[in-house]
Coordinates of C-alpha atoms in Angstrom, one line a residue:
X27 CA 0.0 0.0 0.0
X28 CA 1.1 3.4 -0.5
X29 CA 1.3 6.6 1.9
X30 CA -0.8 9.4 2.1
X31 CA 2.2 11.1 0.9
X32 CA 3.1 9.2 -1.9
X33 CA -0.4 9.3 -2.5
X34 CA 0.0 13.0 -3.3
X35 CA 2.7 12.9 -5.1
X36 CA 1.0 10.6 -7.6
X37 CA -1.8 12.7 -7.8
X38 CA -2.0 14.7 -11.0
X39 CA -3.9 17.8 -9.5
X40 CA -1.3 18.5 -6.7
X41 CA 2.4 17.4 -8.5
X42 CA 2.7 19.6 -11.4
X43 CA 5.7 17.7 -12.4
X44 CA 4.2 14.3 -12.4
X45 CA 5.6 13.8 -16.3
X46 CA 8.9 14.8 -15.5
X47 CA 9.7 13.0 -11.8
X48 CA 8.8 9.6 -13.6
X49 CA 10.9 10.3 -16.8
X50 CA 13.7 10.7 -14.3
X51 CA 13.2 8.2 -12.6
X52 CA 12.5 5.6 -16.2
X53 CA 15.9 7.7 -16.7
X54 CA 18.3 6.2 -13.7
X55 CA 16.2 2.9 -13.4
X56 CA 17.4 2.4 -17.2
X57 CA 21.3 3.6 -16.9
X58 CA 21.9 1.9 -13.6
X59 CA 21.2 4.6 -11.7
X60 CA 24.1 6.7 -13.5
X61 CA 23.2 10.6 -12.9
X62 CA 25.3 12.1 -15.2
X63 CA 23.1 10.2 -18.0
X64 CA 20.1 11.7 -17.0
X65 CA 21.5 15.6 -16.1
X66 CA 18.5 16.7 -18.6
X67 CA 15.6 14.8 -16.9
X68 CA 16.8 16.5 -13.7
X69 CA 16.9 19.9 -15.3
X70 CA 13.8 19.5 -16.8
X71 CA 12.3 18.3 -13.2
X72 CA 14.2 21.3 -11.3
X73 CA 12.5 23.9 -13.7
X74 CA 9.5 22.4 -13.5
X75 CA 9.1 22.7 -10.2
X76 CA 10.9 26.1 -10.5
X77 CA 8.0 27.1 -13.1
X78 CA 5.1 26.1 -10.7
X79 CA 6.6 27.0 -7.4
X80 CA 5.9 30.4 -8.6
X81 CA 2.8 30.4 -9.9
X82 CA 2.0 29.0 -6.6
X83 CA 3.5 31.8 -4.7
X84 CA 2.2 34.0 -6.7
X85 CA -1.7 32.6 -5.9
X86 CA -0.7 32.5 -2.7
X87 CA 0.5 36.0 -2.4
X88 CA -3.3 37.3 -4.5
X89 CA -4.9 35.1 -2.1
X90 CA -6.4 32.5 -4.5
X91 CA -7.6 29.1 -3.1
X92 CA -6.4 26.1 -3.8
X93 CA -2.8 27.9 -4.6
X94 CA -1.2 25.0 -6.9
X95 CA -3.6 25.3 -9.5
X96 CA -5.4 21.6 -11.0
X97 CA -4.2 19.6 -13.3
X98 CA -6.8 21.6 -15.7
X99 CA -5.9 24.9 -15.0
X100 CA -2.4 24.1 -15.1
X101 CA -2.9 23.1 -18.9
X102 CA -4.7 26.3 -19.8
X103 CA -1.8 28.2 -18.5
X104 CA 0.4 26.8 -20.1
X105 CA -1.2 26.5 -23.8
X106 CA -1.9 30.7 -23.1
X107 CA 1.7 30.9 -23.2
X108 CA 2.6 29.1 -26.6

């Protein structure tokens, strides 16, 4: 069974960078947990949660509930800045 928290962290509508922690992890599970062969996937994970930690402070700071946006909204802001 798994935690409440790894629960969470599973769920699309509070880990923004779902999509990215488990291409990171596919990542060192296929090159024996080498992490110099996955440097990108761990970029691409850090700005992600860069990206989305501030929109979320942002919400925060403007007061707006829940403060990480769903898995929805998250889409719409991103395809408004294509």
């Amino acid at each position: 069974r798994m935690s409440r928290r790894a629960k969470k962290l599973r769920d699309h509508d509070i880990n923004p960078c779902l999509a990215e922690t488990d291409a990171t992890t596919k990542c060192m599970d296929d090159n024996n947990y080498n992490k110099d062969l996955c440097a990108d996937y761990f970029l691409k994970y850090k700005n992600c949660r860069k990206f989305w930690h501030g929109i979320m402070m942002q919400r925060k700071r403007n007061g707006v509930k829940p403060e990480m946006p769903s898995a929805e909204e998250r889409k719409k802001i991103l395809e408004s800045m294509e």
